[in-house]
mmCIF file of C-alpha atoms in Angstrom:
data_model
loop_
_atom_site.group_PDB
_atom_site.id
_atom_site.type_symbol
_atom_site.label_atom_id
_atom_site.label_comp_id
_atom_site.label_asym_id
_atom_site.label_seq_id
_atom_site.Cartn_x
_atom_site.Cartn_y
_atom_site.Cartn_z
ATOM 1 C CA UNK A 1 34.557 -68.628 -59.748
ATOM 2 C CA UNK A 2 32.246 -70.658 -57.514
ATOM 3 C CA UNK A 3 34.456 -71.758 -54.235
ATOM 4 C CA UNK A 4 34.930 -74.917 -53.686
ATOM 5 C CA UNK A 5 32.750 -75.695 -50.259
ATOM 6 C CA UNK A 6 29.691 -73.326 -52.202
ATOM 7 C CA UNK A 7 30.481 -75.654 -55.833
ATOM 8 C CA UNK A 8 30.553 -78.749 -53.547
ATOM 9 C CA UNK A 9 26.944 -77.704 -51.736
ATOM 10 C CA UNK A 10 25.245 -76.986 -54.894
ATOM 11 C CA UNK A 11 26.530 -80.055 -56.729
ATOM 12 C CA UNK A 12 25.072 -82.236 -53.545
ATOM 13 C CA UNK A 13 21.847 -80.057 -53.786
ATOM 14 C CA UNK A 14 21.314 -80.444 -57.930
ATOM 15 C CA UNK A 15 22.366 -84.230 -57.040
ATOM 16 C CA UNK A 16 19.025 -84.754 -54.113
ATOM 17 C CA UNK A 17 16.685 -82.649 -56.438
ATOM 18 C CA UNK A 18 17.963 -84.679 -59.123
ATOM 19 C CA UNK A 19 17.398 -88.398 -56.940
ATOM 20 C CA UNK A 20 13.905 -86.966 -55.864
ATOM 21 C CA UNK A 21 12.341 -85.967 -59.220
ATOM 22 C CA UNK A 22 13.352 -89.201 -60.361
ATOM 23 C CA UNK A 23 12.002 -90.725 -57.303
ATOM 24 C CA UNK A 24 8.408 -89.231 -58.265
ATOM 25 C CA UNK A 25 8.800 -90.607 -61.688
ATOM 26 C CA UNK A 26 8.611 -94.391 -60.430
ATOM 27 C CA UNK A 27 5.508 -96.083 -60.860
ATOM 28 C CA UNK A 28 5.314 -96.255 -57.006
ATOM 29 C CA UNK A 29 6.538 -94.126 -54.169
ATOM 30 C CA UNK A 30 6.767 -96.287 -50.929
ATOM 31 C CA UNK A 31 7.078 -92.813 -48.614
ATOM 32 C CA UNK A 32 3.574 -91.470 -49.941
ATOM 33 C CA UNK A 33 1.076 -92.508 -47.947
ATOM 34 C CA UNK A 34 -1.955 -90.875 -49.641
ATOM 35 C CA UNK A 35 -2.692 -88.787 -46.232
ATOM 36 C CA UNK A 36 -2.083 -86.783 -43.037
ATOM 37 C CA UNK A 37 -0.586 -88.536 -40.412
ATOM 38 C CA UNK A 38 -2.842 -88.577 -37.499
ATOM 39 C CA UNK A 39 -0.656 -87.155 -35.402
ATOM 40 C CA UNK A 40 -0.563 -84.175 -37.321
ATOM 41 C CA UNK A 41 -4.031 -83.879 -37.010
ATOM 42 C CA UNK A 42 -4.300 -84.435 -33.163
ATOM 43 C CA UNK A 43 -2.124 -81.333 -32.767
ATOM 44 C CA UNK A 44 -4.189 -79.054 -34.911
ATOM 45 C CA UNK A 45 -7.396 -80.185 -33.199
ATOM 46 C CA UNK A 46 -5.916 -79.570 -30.334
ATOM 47 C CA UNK A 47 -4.734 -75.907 -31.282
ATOM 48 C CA UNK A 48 -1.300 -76.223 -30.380
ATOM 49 C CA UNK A 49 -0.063 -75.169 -33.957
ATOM 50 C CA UNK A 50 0.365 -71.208 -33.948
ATOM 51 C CA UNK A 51 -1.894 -69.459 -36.378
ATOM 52 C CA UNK A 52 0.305 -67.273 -39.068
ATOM 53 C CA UNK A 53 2.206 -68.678 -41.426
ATOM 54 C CA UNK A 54 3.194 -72.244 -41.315
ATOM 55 C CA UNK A 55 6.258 -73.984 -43.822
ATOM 56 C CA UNK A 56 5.881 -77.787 -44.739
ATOM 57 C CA UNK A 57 9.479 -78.419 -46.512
ATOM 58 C CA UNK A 58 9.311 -81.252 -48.575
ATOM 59 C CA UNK A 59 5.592 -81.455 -48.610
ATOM 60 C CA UNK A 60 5.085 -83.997 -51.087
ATOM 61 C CA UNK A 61 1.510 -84.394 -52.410
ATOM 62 C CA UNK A 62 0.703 -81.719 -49.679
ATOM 63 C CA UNK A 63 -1.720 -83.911 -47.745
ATOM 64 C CA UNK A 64 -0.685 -81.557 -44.941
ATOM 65 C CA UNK A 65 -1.800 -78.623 -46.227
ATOM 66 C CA UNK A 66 -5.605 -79.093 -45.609
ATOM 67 C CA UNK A 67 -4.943 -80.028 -42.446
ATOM 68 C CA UNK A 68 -2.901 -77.096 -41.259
ATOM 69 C CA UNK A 69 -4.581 -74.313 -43.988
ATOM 70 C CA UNK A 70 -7.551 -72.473 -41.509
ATOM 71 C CA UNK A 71 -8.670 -68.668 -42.124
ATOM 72 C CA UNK A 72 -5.903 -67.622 -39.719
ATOM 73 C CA UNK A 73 -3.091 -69.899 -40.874
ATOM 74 C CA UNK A 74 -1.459 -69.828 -44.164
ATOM 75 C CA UNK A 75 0.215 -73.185 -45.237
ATOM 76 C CA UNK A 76 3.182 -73.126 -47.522
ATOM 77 C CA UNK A 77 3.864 -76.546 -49.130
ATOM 78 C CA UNK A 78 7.461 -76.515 -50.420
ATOM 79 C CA UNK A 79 9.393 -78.959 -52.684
ATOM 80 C CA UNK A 80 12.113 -79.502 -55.047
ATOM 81 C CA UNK A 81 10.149 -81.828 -57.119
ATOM 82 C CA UNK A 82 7.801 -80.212 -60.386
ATOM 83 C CA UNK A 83 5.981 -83.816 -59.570
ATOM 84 C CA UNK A 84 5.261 -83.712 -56.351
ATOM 85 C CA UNK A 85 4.496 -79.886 -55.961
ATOM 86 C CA UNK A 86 1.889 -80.558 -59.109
ATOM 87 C CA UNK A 87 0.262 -83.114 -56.741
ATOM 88 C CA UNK A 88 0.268 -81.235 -54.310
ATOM 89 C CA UNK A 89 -1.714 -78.365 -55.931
ATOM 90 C CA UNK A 90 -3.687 -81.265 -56.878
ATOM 91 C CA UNK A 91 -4.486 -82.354 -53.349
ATOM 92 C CA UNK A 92 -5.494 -78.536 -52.946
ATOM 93 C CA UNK A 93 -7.957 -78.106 -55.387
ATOM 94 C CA UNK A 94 -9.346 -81.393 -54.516
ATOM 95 C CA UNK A 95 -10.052 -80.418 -50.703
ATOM 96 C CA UNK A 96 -11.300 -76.974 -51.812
ATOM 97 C CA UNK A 97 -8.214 -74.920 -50.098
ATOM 98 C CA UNK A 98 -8.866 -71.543 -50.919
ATOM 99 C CA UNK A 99 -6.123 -69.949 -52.039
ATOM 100 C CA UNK A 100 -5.746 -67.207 -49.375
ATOM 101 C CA UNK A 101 -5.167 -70.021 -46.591
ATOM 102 C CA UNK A 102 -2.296 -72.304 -48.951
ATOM 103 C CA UNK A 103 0.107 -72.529 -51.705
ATOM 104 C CA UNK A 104 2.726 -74.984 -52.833
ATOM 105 C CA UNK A 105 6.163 -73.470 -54.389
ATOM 106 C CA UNK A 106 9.155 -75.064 -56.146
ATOM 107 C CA UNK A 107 11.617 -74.417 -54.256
ATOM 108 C CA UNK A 108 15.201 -75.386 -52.238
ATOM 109 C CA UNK A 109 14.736 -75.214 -48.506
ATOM 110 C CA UNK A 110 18.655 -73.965 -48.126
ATOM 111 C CA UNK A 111 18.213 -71.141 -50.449
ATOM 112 C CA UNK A 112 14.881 -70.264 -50.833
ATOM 113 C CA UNK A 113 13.719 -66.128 -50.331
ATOM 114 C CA UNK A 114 11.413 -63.911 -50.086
ATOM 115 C CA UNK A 115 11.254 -63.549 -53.430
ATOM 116 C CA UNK A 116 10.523 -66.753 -54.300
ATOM 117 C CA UNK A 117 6.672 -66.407 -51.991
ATOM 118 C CA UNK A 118 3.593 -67.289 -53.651
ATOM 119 C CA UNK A 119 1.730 -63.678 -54.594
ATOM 120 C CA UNK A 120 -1.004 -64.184 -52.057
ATOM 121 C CA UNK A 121 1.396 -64.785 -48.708
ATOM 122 C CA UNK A 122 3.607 -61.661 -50.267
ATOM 123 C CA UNK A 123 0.224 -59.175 -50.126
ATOM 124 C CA UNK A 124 -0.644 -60.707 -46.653
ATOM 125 C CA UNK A 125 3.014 -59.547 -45.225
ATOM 126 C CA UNK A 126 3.374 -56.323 -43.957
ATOM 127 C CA UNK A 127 5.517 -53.863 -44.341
ATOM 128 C CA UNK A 128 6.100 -55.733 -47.661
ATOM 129 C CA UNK A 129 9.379 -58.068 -47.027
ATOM 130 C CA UNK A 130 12.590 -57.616 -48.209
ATOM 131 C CA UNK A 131 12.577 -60.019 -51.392
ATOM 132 C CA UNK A 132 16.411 -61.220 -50.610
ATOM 133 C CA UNK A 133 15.829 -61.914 -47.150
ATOM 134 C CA UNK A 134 14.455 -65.784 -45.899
ATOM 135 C CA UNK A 135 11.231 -65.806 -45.215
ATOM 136 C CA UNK A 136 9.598 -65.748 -41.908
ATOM 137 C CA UNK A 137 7.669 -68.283 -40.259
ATOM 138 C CA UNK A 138 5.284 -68.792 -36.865
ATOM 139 C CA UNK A 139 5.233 -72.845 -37.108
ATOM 140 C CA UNK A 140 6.906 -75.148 -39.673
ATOM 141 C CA UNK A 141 6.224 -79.128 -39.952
ATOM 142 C CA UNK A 142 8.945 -81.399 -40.459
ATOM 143 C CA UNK A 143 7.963 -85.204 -41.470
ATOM 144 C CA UNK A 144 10.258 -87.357 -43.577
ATOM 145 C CA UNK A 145 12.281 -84.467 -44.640
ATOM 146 C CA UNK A 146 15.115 -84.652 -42.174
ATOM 147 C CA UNK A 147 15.814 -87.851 -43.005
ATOM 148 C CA UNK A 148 15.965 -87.366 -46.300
ATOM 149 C CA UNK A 149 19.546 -85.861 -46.172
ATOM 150 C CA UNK A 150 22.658 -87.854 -45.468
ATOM 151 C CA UNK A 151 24.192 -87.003 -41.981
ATOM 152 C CA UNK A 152 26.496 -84.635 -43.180
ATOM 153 C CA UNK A 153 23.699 -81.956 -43.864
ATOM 154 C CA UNK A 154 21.923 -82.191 -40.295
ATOM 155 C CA UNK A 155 23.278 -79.313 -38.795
ATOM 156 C CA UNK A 156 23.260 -77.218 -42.111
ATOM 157 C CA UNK A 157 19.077 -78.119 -41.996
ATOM 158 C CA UNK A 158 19.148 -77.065 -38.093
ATOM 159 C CA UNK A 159 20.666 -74.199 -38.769
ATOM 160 C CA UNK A 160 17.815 -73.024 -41.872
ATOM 161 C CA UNK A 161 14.978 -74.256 -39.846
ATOM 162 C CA UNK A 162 16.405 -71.477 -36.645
ATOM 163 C CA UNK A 163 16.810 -69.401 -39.458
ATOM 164 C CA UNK A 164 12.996 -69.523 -40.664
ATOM 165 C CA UNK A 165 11.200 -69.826 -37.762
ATOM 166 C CA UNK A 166 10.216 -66.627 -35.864
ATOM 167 C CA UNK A 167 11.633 -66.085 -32.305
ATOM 168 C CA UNK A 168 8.537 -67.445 -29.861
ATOM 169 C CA UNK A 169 7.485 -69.775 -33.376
ATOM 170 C CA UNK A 170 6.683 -73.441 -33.033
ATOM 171 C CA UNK A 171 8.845 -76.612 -34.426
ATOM 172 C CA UNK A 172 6.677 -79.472 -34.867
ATOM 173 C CA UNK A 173 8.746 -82.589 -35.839
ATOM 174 C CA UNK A 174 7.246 -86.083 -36.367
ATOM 175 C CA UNK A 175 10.638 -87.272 -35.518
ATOM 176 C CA UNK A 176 10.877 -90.642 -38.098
ATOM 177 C CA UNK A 177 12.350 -92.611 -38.783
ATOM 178 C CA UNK A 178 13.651 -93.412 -35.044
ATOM 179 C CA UNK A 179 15.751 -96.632 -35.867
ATOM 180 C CA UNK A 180 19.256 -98.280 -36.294
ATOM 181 C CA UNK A 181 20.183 -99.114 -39.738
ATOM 182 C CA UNK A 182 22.854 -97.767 -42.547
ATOM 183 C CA UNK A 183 22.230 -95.895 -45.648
ATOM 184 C CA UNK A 184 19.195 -94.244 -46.861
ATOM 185 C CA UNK A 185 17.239 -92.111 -47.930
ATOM 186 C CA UNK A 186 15.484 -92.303 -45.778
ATOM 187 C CA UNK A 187 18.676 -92.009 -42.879
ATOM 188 C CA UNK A 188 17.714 -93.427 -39.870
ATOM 189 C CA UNK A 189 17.470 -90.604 -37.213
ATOM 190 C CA UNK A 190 16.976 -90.944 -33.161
ATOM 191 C CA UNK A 191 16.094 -88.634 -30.238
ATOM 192 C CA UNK A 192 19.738 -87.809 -29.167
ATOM 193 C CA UNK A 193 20.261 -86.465 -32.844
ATOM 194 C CA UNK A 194 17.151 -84.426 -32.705
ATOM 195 C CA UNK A 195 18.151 -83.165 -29.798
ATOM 196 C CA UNK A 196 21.492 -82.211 -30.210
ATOM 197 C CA UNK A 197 20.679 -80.441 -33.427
ATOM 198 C CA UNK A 198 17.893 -78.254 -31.699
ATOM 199 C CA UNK A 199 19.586 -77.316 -28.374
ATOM 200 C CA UNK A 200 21.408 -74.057 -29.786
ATOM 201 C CA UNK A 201 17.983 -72.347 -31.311
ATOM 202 C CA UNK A 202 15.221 -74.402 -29.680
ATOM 203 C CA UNK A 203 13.576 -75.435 -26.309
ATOM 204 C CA UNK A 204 12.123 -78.253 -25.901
ATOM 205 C CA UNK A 205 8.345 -78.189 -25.044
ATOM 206 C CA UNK A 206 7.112 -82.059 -25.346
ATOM 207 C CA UNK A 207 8.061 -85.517 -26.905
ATOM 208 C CA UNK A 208 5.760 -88.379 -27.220
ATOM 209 C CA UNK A 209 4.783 -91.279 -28.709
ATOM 210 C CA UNK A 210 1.950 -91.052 -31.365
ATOM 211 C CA UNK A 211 -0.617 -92.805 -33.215
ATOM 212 C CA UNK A 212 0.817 -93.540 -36.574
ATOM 213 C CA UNK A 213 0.450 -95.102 -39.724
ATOM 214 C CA UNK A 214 0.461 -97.900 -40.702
ATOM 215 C CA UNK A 215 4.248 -98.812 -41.920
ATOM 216 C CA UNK A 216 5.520 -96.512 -39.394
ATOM 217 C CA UNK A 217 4.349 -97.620 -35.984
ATOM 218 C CA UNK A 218 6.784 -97.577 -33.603
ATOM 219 C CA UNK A 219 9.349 -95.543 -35.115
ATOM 220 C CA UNK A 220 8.358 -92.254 -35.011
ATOM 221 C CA UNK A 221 7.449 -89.905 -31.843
ATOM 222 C CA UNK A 222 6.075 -86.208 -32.043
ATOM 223 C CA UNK A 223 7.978 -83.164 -30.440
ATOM 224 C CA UNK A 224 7.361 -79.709 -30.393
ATOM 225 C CA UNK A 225 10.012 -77.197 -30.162
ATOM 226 C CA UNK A 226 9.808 -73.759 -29.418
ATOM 227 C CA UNK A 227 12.513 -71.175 -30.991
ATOM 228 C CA UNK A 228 14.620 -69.620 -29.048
ATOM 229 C CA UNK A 229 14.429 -65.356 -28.515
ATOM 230 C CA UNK A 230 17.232 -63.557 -29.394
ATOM 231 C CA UNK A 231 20.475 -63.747 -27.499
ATOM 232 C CA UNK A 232 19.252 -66.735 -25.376
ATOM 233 C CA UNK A 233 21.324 -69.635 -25.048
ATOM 234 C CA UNK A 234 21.155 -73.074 -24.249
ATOM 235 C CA UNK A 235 21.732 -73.988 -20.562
#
């Protein structure tokens, strides 16, 4: 038998995969803005994005993906949604991705593996990885997907993303959105939650405001975060 805590987590996991594939079904999705924020793209221009593997949890349509995808950086779109990871192979094809440099999986960010790797990102690791084991990444992207959890799973998604992310790797959060308000998704986040959740595994390397889209100007600010080696703590 199931314990209780593990039941209660997988019942409020099947319930958010549940609320987001019927999300995608709408006729409209208010969150999908149809492309890349540019702040996104001001950071890869800029090369601060490590090359390697990068994660994008709840990707979406995966208008990320071209963005970060380069001959020496993988990008793995991940979501629980069949819609939205079908758009986002979509969104692929359409900006010619080849498929050595992205992929798109369905997938739980709590409990995904190794094993669970598109073919292509598996042949690229070596020695071949243990397929129980969480993956490994250099970089992963958060934007809207933090605040698409109620409050109560914060630290459990802090605690996955240290887990992921290589020691030395990059955290790049579009922190959003940064407001006052009850209820959600989307739950309204701030800076003093951000930082609370990363001070255990992360150090912070920059915050600042951003050019954004439209809809989200003025609530949202980009940070980078680097993870932590082992055995170091937070002062």
């Amino acid at each position: 038998m199931m314990p209780a805590t593990q039941k209660s987590l997988a019942e409020e996991s099947a319930a958010i995969t549940s609320h987001w594939e019927r999300s995608w079904q709408a006729p409209a999705q208010m969150w999908d803005n149809g492309l890349p924020p540019p702040a996104l793209i001001k950071v890869v221009n800029e090369g601060r994005v490590p090359t390697g593997r990068v994660l994008v949890p709840g990707c979406g349509g995966g208008y990320d993906l071209p963005v970060l995808a380069s001959p020496s950086r993988f990008a793995l779109g991940l979501d629980v949604s069949s819609i939205a990871v079908n758009k986002a192979h979509e969104t692929l094809r359409t900006n010619n991705v080849p498929e050595d440099q992205a992929a798109v999986i369905k997938a739980d960010f709590f409990t995904f593996t190794n094993a669970d790797l598109p073919p292509q990102l598996v042949q690229q690791t070596v020695p071949a990885p243990n397929p129980k084991a969480a993956p490994q990444f250099d970089a992963m992207f958060d934007y809207t997907f933090l605040c698409s959890f109620p409050p109560a799973w914060r630290r459990r998604w802090a605690t996955r993303t240290a887990e992921l992310i290589k020691p030395g790797g990059i955290l790049i959060t579009l922190m959003c959105p940064l407001a006052v308000y009850r209820g959600g998704p989307p739950y309204a986040l701030s800076v003093k939650i951000y930082r609370a959740l990363m001070r255990d595994d992360f150090e912070e390397l920059e915050m600042n405001e951003c050019e954004s889209l439209p809809g989200n100007i003025g609530v949202e600010m980009l940070a980078l975060w680097r993870r932590k080696e082992a055995g170091a703590t937070s002062a």
